[in-house]
mmCIF file of C-alpha atoms in Angstrom:
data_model
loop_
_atom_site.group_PDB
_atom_site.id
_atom_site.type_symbol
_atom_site.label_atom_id
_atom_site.label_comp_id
_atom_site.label_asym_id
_atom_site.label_seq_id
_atom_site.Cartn_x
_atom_site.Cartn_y
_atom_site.Cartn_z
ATOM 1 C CA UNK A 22 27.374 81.176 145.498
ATOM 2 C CA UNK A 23 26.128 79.221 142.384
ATOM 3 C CA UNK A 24 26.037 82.268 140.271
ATOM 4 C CA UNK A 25 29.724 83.119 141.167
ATOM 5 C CA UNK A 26 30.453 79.222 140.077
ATOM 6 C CA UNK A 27 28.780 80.176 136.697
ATOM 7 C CA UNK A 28 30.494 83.142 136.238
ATOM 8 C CA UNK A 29 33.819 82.234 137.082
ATOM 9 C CA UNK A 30 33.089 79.125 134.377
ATOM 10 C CA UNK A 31 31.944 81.321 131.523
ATOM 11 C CA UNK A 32 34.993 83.324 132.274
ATOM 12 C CA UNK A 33 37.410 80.475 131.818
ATOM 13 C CA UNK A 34 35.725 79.257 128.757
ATOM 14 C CA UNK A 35 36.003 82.666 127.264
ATOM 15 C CA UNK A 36 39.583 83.011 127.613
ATOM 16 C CA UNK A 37 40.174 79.329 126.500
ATOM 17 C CA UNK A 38 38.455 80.702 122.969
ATOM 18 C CA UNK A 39 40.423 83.591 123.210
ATOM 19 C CA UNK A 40 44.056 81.339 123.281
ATOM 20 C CA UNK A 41 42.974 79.409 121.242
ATOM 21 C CA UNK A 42 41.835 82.319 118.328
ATOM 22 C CA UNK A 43 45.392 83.343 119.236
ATOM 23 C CA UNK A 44 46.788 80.342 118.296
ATOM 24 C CA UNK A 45 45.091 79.835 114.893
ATOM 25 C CA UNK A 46 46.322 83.778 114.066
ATOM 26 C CA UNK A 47 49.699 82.655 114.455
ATOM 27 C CA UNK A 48 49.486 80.132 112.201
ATOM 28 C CA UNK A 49 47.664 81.601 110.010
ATOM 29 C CA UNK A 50 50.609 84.548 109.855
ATOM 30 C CA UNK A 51 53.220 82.197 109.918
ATOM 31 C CA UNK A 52 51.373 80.280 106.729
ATOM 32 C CA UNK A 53 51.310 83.443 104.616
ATOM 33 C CA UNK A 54 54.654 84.120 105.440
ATOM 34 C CA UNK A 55 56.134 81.202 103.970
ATOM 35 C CA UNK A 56 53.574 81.610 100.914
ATOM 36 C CA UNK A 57 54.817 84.969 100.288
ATOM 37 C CA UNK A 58 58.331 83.998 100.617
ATOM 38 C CA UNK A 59 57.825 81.074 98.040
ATOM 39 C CA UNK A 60 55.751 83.631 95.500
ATOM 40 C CA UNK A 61 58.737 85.955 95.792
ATOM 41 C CA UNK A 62 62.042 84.286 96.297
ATOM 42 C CA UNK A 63 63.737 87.712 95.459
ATOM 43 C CA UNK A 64 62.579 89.267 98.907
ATOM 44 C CA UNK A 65 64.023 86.546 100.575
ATOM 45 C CA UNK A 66 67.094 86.939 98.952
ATOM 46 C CA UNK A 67 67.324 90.169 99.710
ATOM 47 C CA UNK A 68 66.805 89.531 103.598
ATOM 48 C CA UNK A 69 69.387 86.760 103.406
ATOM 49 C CA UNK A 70 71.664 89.773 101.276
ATOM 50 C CA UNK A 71 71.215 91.798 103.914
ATOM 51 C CA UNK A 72 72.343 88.801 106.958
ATOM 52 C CA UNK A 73 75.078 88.280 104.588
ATOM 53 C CA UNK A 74 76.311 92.042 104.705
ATOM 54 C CA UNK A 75 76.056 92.175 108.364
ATOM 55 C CA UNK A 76 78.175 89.074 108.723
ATOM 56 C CA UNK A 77 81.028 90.547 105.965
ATOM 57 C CA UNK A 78 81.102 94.138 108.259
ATOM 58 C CA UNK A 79 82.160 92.013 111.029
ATOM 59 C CA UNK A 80 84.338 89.339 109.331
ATOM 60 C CA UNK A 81 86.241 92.541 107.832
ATOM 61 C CA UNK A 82 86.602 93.804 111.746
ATOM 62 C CA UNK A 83 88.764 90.525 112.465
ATOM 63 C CA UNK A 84 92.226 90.585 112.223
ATOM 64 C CA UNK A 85 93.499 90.012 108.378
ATOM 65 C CA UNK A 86 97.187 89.110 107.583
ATOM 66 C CA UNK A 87 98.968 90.252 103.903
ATOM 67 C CA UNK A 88 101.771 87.839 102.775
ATOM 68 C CA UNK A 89 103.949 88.963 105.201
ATOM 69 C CA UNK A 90 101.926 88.438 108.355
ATOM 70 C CA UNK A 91 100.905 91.867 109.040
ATOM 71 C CA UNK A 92 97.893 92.934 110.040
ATOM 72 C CA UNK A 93 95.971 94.902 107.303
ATOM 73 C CA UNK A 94 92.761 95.942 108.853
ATOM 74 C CA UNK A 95 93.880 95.822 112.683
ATOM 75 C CA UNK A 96 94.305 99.821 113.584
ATOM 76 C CA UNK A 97 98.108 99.641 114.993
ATOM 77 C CA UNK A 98 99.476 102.180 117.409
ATOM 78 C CA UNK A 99 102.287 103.350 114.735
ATOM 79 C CA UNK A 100 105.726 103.524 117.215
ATOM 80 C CA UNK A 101 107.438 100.614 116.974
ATOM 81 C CA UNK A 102 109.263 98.667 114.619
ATOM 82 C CA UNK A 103 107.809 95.724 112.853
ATOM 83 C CA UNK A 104 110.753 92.835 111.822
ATOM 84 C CA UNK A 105 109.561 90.354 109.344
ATOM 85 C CA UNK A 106 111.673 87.308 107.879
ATOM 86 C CA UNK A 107 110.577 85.016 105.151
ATOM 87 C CA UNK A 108 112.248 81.460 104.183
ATOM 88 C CA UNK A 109 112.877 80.792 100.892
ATOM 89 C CA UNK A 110 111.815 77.285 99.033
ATOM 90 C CA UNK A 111 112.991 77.249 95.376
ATOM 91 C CA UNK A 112 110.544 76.064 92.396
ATOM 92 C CA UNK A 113 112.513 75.301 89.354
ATOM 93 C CA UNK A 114 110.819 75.389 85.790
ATOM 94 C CA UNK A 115 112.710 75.419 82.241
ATOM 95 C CA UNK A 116 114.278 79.163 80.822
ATOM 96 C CA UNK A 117 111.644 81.621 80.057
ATOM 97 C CA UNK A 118 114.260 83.885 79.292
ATOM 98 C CA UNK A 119 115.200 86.191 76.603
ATOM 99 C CA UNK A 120 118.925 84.097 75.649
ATOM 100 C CA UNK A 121 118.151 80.454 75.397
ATOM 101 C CA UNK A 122 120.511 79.856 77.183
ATOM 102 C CA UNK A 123 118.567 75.922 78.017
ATOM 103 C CA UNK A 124 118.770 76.820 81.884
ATOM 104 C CA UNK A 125 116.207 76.622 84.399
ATOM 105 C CA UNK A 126 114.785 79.611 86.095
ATOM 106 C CA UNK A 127 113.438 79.498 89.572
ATOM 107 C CA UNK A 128 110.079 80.788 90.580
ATOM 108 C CA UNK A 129 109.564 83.434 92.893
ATOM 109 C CA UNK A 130 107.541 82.591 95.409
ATOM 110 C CA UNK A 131 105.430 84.434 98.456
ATOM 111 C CA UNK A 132 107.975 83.028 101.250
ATOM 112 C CA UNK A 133 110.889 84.198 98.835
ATOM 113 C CA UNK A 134 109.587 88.256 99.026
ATOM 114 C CA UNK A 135 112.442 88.962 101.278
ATOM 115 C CA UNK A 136 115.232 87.514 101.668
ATOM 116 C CA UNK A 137 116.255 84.826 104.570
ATOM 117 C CA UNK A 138 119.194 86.283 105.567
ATOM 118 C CA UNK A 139 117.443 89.932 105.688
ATOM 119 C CA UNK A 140 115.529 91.300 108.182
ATOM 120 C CA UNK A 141 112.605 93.711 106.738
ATOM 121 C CA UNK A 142 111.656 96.224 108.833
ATOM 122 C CA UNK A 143 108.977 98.793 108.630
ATOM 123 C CA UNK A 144 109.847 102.234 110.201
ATOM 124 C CA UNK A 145 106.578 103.728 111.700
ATOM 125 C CA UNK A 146 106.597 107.317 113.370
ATOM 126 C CA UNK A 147 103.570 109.736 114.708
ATOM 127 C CA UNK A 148 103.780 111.669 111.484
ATOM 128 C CA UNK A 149 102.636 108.470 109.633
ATOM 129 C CA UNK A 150 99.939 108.106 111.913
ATOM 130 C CA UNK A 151 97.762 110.702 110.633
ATOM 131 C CA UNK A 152 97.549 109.506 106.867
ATOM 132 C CA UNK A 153 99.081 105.866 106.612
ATOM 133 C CA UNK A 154 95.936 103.542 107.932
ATOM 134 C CA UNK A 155 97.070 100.109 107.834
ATOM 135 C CA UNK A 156 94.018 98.736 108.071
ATOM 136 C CA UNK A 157 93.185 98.840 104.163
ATOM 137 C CA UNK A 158 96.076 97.641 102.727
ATOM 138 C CA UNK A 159 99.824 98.049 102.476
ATOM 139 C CA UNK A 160 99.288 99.588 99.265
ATOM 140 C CA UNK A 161 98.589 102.945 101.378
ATOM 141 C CA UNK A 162 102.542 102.822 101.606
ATOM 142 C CA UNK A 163 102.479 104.804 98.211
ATOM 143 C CA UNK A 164 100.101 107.620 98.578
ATOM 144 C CA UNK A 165 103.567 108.801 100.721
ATOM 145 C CA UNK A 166 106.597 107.455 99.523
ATOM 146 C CA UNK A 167 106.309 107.154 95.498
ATOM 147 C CA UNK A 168 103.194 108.754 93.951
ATOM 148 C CA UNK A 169 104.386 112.152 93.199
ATOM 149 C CA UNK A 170 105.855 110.851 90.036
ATOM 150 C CA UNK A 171 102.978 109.035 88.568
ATOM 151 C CA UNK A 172 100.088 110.078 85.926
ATOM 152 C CA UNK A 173 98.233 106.765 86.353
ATOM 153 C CA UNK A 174 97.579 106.539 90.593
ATOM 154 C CA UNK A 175 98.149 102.725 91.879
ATOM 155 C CA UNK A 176 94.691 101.489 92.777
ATOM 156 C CA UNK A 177 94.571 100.692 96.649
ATOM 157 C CA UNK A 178 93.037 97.597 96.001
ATOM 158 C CA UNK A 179 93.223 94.102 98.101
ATOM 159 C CA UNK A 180 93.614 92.424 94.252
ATOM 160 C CA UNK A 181 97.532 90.812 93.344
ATOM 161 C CA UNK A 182 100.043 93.216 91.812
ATOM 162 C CA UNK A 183 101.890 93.321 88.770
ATOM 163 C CA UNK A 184 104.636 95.097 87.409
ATOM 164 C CA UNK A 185 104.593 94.759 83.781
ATOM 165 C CA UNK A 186 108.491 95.812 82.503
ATOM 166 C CA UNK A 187 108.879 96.779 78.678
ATOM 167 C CA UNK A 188 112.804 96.086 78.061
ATOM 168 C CA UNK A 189 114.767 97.416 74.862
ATOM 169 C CA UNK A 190 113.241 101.507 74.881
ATOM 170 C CA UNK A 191 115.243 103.905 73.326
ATOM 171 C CA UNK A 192 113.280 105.280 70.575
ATOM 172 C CA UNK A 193 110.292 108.182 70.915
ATOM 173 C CA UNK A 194 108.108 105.867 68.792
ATOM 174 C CA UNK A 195 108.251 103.174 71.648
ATOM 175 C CA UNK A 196 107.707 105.773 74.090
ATOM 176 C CA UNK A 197 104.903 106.638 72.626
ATOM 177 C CA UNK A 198 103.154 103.109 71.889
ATOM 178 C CA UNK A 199 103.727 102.833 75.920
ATOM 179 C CA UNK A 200 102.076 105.933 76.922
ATOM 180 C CA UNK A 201 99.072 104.943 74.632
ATOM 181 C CA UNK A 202 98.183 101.914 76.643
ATOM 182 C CA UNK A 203 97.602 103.812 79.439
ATOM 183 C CA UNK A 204 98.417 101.404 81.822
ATOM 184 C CA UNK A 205 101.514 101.154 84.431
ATOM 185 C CA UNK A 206 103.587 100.151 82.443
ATOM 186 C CA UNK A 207 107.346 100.309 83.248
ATOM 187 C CA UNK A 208 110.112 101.022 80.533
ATOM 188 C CA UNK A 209 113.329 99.781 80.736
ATOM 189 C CA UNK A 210 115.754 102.342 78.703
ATOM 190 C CA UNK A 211 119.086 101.125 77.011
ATOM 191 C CA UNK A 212 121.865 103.205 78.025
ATOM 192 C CA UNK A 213 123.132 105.514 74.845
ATOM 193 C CA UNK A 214 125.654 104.303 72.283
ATOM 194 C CA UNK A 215 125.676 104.767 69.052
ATOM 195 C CA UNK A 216 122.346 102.223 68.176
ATOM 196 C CA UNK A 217 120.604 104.526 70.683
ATOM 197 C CA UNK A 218 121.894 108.087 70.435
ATOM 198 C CA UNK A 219 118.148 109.010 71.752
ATOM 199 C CA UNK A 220 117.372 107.241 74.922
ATOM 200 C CA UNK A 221 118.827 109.660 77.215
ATOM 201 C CA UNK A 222 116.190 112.304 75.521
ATOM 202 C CA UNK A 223 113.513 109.359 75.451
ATOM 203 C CA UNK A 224 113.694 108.934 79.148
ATOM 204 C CA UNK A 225 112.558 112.400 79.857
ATOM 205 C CA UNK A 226 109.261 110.913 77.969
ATOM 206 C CA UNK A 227 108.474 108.894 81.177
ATOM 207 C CA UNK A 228 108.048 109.917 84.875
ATOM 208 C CA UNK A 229 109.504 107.201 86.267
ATOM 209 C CA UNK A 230 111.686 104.345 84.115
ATOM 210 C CA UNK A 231 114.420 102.067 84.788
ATOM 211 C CA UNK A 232 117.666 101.378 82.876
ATOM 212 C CA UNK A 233 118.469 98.028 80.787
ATOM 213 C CA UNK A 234 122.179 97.448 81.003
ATOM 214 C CA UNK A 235 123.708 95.219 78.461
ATOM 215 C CA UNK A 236 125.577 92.462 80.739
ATOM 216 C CA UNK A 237 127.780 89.125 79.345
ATOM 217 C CA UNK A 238 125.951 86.293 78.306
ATOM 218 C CA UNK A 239 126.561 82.615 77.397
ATOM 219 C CA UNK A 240 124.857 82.037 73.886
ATOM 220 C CA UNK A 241 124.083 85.462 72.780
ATOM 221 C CA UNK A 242 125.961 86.845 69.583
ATOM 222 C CA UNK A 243 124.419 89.812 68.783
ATOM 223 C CA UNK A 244 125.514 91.682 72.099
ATOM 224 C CA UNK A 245 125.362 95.618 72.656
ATOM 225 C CA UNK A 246 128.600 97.302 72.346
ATOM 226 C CA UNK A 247 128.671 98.895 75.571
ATOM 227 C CA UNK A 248 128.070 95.356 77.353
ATOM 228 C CA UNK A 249 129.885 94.392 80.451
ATOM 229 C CA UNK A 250 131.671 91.361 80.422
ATOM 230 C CA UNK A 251 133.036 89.105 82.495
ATOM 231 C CA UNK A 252 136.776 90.360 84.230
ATOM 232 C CA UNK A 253 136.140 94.315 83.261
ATOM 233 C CA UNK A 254 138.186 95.872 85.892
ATOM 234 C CA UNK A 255 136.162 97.757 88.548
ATOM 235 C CA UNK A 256 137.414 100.868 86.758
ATOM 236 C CA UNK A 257 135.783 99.980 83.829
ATOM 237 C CA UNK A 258 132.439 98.804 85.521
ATOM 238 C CA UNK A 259 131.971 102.276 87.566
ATOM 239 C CA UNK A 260 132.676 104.585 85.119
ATOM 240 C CA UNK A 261 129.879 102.793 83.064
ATOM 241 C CA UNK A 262 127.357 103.285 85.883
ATOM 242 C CA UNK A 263 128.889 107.007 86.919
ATOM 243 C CA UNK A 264 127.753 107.963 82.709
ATOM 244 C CA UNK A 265 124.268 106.574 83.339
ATOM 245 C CA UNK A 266 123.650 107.916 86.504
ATOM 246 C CA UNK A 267 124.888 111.026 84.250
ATOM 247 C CA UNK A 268 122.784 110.462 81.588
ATOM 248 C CA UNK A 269 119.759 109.663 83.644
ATOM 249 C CA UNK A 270 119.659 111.543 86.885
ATOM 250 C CA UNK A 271 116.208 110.144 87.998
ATOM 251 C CA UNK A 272 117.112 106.428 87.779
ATOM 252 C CA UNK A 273 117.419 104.110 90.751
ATOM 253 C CA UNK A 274 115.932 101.010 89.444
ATOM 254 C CA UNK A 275 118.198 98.661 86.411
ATOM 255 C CA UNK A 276 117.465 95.421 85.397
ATOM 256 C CA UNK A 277 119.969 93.398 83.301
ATOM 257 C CA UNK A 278 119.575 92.562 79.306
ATOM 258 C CA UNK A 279 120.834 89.287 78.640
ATOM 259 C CA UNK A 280 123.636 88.777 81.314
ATOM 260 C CA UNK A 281 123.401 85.393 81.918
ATOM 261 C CA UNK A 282 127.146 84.855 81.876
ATOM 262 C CA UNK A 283 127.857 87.757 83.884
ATOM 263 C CA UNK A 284 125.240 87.400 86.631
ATOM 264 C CA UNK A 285 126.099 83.573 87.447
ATOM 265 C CA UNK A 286 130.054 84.998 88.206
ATOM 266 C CA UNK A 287 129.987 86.408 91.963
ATOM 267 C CA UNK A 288 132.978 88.721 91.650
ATOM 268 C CA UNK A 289 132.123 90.500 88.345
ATOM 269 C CA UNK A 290 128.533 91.167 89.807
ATOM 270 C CA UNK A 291 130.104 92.744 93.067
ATOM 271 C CA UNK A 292 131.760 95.078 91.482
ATOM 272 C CA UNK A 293 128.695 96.243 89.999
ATOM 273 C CA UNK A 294 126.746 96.109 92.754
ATOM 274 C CA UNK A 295 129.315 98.498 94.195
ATOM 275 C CA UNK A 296 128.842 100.940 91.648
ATOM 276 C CA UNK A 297 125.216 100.539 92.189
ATOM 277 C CA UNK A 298 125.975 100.872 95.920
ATOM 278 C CA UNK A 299 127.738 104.389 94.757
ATOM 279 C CA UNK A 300 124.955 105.574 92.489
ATOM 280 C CA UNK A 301 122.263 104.669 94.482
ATOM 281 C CA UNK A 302 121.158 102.483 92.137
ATOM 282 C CA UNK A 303 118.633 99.497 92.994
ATOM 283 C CA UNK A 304 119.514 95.860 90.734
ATOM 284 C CA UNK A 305 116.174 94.142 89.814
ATOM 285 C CA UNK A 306 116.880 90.864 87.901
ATOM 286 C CA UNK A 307 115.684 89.524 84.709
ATOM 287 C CA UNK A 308 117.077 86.355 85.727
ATOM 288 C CA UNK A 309 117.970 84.848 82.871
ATOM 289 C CA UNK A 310 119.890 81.774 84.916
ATOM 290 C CA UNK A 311 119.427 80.013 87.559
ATOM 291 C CA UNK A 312 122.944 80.781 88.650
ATOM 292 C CA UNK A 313 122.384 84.476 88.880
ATOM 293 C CA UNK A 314 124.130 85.553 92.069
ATOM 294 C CA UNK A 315 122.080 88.559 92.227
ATOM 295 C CA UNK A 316 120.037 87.110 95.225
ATOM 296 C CA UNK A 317 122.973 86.661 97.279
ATOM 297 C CA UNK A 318 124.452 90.274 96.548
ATOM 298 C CA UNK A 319 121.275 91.827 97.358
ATOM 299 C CA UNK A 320 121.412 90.054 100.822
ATOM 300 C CA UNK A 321 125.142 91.380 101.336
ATOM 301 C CA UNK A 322 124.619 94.845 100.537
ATOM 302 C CA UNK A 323 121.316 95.192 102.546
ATOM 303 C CA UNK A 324 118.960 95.730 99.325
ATOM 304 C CA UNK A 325 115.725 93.278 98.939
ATOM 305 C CA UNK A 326 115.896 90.865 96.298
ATOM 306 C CA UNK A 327 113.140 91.113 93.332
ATOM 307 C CA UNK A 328 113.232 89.142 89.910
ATOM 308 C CA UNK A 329 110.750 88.691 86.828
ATOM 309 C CA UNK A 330 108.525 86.168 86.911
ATOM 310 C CA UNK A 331 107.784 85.927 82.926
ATOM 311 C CA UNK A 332 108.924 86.778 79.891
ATOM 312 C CA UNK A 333 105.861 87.764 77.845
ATOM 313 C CA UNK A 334 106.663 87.280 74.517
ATOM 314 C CA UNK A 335 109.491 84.953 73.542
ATOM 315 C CA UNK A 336 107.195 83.701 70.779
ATOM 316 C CA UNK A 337 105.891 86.887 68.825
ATOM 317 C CA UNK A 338 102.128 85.921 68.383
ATOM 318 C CA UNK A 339 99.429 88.008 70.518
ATOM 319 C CA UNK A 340 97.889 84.947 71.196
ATOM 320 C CA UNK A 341 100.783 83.228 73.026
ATOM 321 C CA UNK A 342 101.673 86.380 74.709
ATOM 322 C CA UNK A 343 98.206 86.720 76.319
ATOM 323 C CA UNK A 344 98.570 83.230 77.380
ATOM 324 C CA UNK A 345 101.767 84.301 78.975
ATOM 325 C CA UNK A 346 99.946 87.328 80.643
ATOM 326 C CA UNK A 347 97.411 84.898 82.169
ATOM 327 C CA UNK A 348 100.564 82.483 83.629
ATOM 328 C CA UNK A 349 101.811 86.199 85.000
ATOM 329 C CA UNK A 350 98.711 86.654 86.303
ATOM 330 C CA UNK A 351 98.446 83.438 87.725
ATOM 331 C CA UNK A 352 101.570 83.122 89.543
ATOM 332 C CA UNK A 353 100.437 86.605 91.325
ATOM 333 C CA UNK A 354 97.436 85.565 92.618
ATOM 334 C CA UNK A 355 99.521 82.296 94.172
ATOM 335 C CA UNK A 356 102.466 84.899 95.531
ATOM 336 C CA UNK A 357 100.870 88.600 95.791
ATOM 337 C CA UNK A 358 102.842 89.808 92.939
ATOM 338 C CA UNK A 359 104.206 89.212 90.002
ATOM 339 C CA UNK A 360 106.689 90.785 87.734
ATOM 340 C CA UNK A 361 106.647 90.347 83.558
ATOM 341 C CA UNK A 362 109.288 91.292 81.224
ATOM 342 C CA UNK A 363 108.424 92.077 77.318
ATOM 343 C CA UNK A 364 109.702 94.216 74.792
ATOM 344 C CA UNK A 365 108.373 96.768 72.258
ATOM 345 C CA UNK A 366 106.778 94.428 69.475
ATOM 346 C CA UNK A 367 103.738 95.522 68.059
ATOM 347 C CA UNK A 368 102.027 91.949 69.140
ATOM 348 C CA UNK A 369 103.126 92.805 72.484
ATOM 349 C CA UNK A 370 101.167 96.211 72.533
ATOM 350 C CA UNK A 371 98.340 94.779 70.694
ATOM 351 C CA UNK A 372 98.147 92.040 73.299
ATOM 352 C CA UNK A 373 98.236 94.016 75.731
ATOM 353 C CA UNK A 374 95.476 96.340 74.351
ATOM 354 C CA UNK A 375 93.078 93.488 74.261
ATOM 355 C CA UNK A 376 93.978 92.089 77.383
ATOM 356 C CA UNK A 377 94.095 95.560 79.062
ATOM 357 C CA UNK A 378 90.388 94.876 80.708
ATOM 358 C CA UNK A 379 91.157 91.121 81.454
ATOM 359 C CA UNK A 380 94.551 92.270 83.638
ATOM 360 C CA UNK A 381 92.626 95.167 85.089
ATOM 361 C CA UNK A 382 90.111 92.608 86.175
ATOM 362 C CA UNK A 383 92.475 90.423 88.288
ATOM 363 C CA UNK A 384 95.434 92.248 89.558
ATOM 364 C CA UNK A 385 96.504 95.992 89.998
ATOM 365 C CA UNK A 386 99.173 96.958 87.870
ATOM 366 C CA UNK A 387 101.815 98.892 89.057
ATOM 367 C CA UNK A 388 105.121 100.361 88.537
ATOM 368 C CA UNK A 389 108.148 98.536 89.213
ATOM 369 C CA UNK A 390 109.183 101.333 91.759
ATOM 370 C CA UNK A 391 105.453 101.161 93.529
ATOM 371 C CA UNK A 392 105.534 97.750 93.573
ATOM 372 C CA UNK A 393 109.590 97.604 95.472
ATOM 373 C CA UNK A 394 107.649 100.326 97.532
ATOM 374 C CA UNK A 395 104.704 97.947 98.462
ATOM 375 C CA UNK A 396 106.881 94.889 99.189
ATOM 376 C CA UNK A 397 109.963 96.630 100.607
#
């Protein structure tokens, strides 16, 4: 009985030393952990790297909205019919246009992307299903609708866009300073007349391009002959737009040059916009006043409503016209786009040659037609 006493003591007392070698092991372990740790931070960077990744994978699983509150990584069942309304809020800052006019121009602004008294609606069907995956960005829009046109592809990228529009084209020399960027760049082309027998011809230079039609202004002498003006007869206006839709089969997209006066006056800019209507033509405006009517006329004939942003180089010094890239640039990341005008100095292409990794950097740029595509 005694010796069972004994050996049920020395048993107890053995596994008390064995708990507590345990215990001094873990320490131990947990010591040179911490050492190793402190005598190579980089390791433990790389395990809290690694935490880090596994929390991004899952943040990028949640539900992520673009500027018009639809989902952009959520996998949708592509049959009905998403409706989204924005409500505009006007900024007001002094001209930045190209006619001096001394107006203010508003700001576009993220809630101003479509219009408030137009629904935008997004037409999904089965056939989209199988290559339009809304989940990485609305951007995927193009790889359907508008690429076949392009050399440069748009970058699916969740960066801001912008459409950077070159106004004035008509020779093959501009052409070709464009081309040489290699960047989307987006010329505007001034209808022929007898200062630009070529552009017709220097059109066919570009895959896509829009047209720059001379309209009225308020303080501008020098004006293009073939400028619109304030009371032309509807006659007049049409058979204007019927020779450039003539003269440039491929065109749906026309911005105004100069046009302040003409713009601001409601009736004269109907009757364009029903040529446009007509032609199939698309009205983007330079807004160069605040009175433009363009906005409302784009709401009555069911088209969205997009205007520049900047004007890049109403003071001819590369300097100052980078500085105006970065305000583009700027205003894009605050909105999701941006559009800038310029025109074809040679400090505007050398600006935008050393800017060219800068802008890369920050925002896609796109064409003016990828970027109505993206936002339409």
């Amino acid at each position: 009985m005694e010796q069972d006493k004994k050996n049920s003591a020395q048993r107890s007392r053995a596994l008390l030393y064995v708990g507590i070698l345990l215990c001094i092991l873990v320490v131990a372990m947990a010591i040179y952990t911490i050492a190793s740790n402190y005598k190579n931070p980089s390791k433990a960077h790389n395990q809290t790297r690694i935490i880090e990744n596994i929390d991004r994978y899952f943040e990028s699983r949640r539900q992520d909205f673009t500027i018009f509150d639809v989902p952009r990584n959520l996998e949708l069942n592509i049959t009905d019919e998403v409706k989204i309304q924005m409500l505009p809020t006007p900024n007001f800052t002094k001209l930045d246009g190209d006619e001096f006019d001394g107006e203010f121009v508003e700001i576009k602004r993220v809630d101003e992307v479509i219009n408030n008294d137009t629904n935008s609606t997004i037409n999904n069907s089965k056939d989209l299903n199988s290559t339009l995956n809304l989940k990485a960005n609305p951007s995927q829009k193009l790889a359907i609708n508008s690429s076949e046109n392009t050399n440069i592809k748009p970058k699916l990228t969740n960066k801001p866009k912008l459409a950077i529009i070159i106004d004035d084209i008509s020779t093959f020399h501009q052409a070709k300073k464009i081309k040489s960027l290699n960047l989307n760049i987006t010329p505007s082309i001034f209808p022929p007349n007898a200062n630009y027998p070529n552009s017709a011809r220097v059109a066919r230079e570009f895959e896509f391009y829009m047209i720059h039609l001379p309209l009225e202004a308020m303080n501008y002498q020098a004006q293009e002959k073939n400028t619109l003006k304030v009371g032309d007869s509807s006659d007049k206006i049409e058979s204007e737009i019927s020779k450039i839709r003539s003269n440039f089969p491929k065109a749906i997209y026309i911005n105004n040059h100069t046009g302040s006066k003409f713009t601001s006056d409601y009736d004269s800019l109907k009757k364009l916009f029903i040529a446009f209507k007509k032609h199939n033509m698309i009205f983007i405006d330079s807004y160069t006043t605040k009175d433009s009517k363009a906005k409302i006329l784009s709401s009555e004939f069911g088209n969205k409503y997009l205007k520049r942003d900047v004007f890049i180089d109403n003071t001819k010094d590369e300097k100052a016209i980078i500085n105006k890239l970065k305000e583009a640039i700027k205003i894009a990341q605050k909105s999701g786009f941006a559009i800038a005008i310029g025109h074809p100095y040679e400090q505007t292409f050398k600006a935008l040659k050393s800017f060219k990794s800068e802008l890369e950097s920050q925002v896609d740029i796109m064409l003016l037609r990828d970027l109505y595509e993206i936002y339409n």
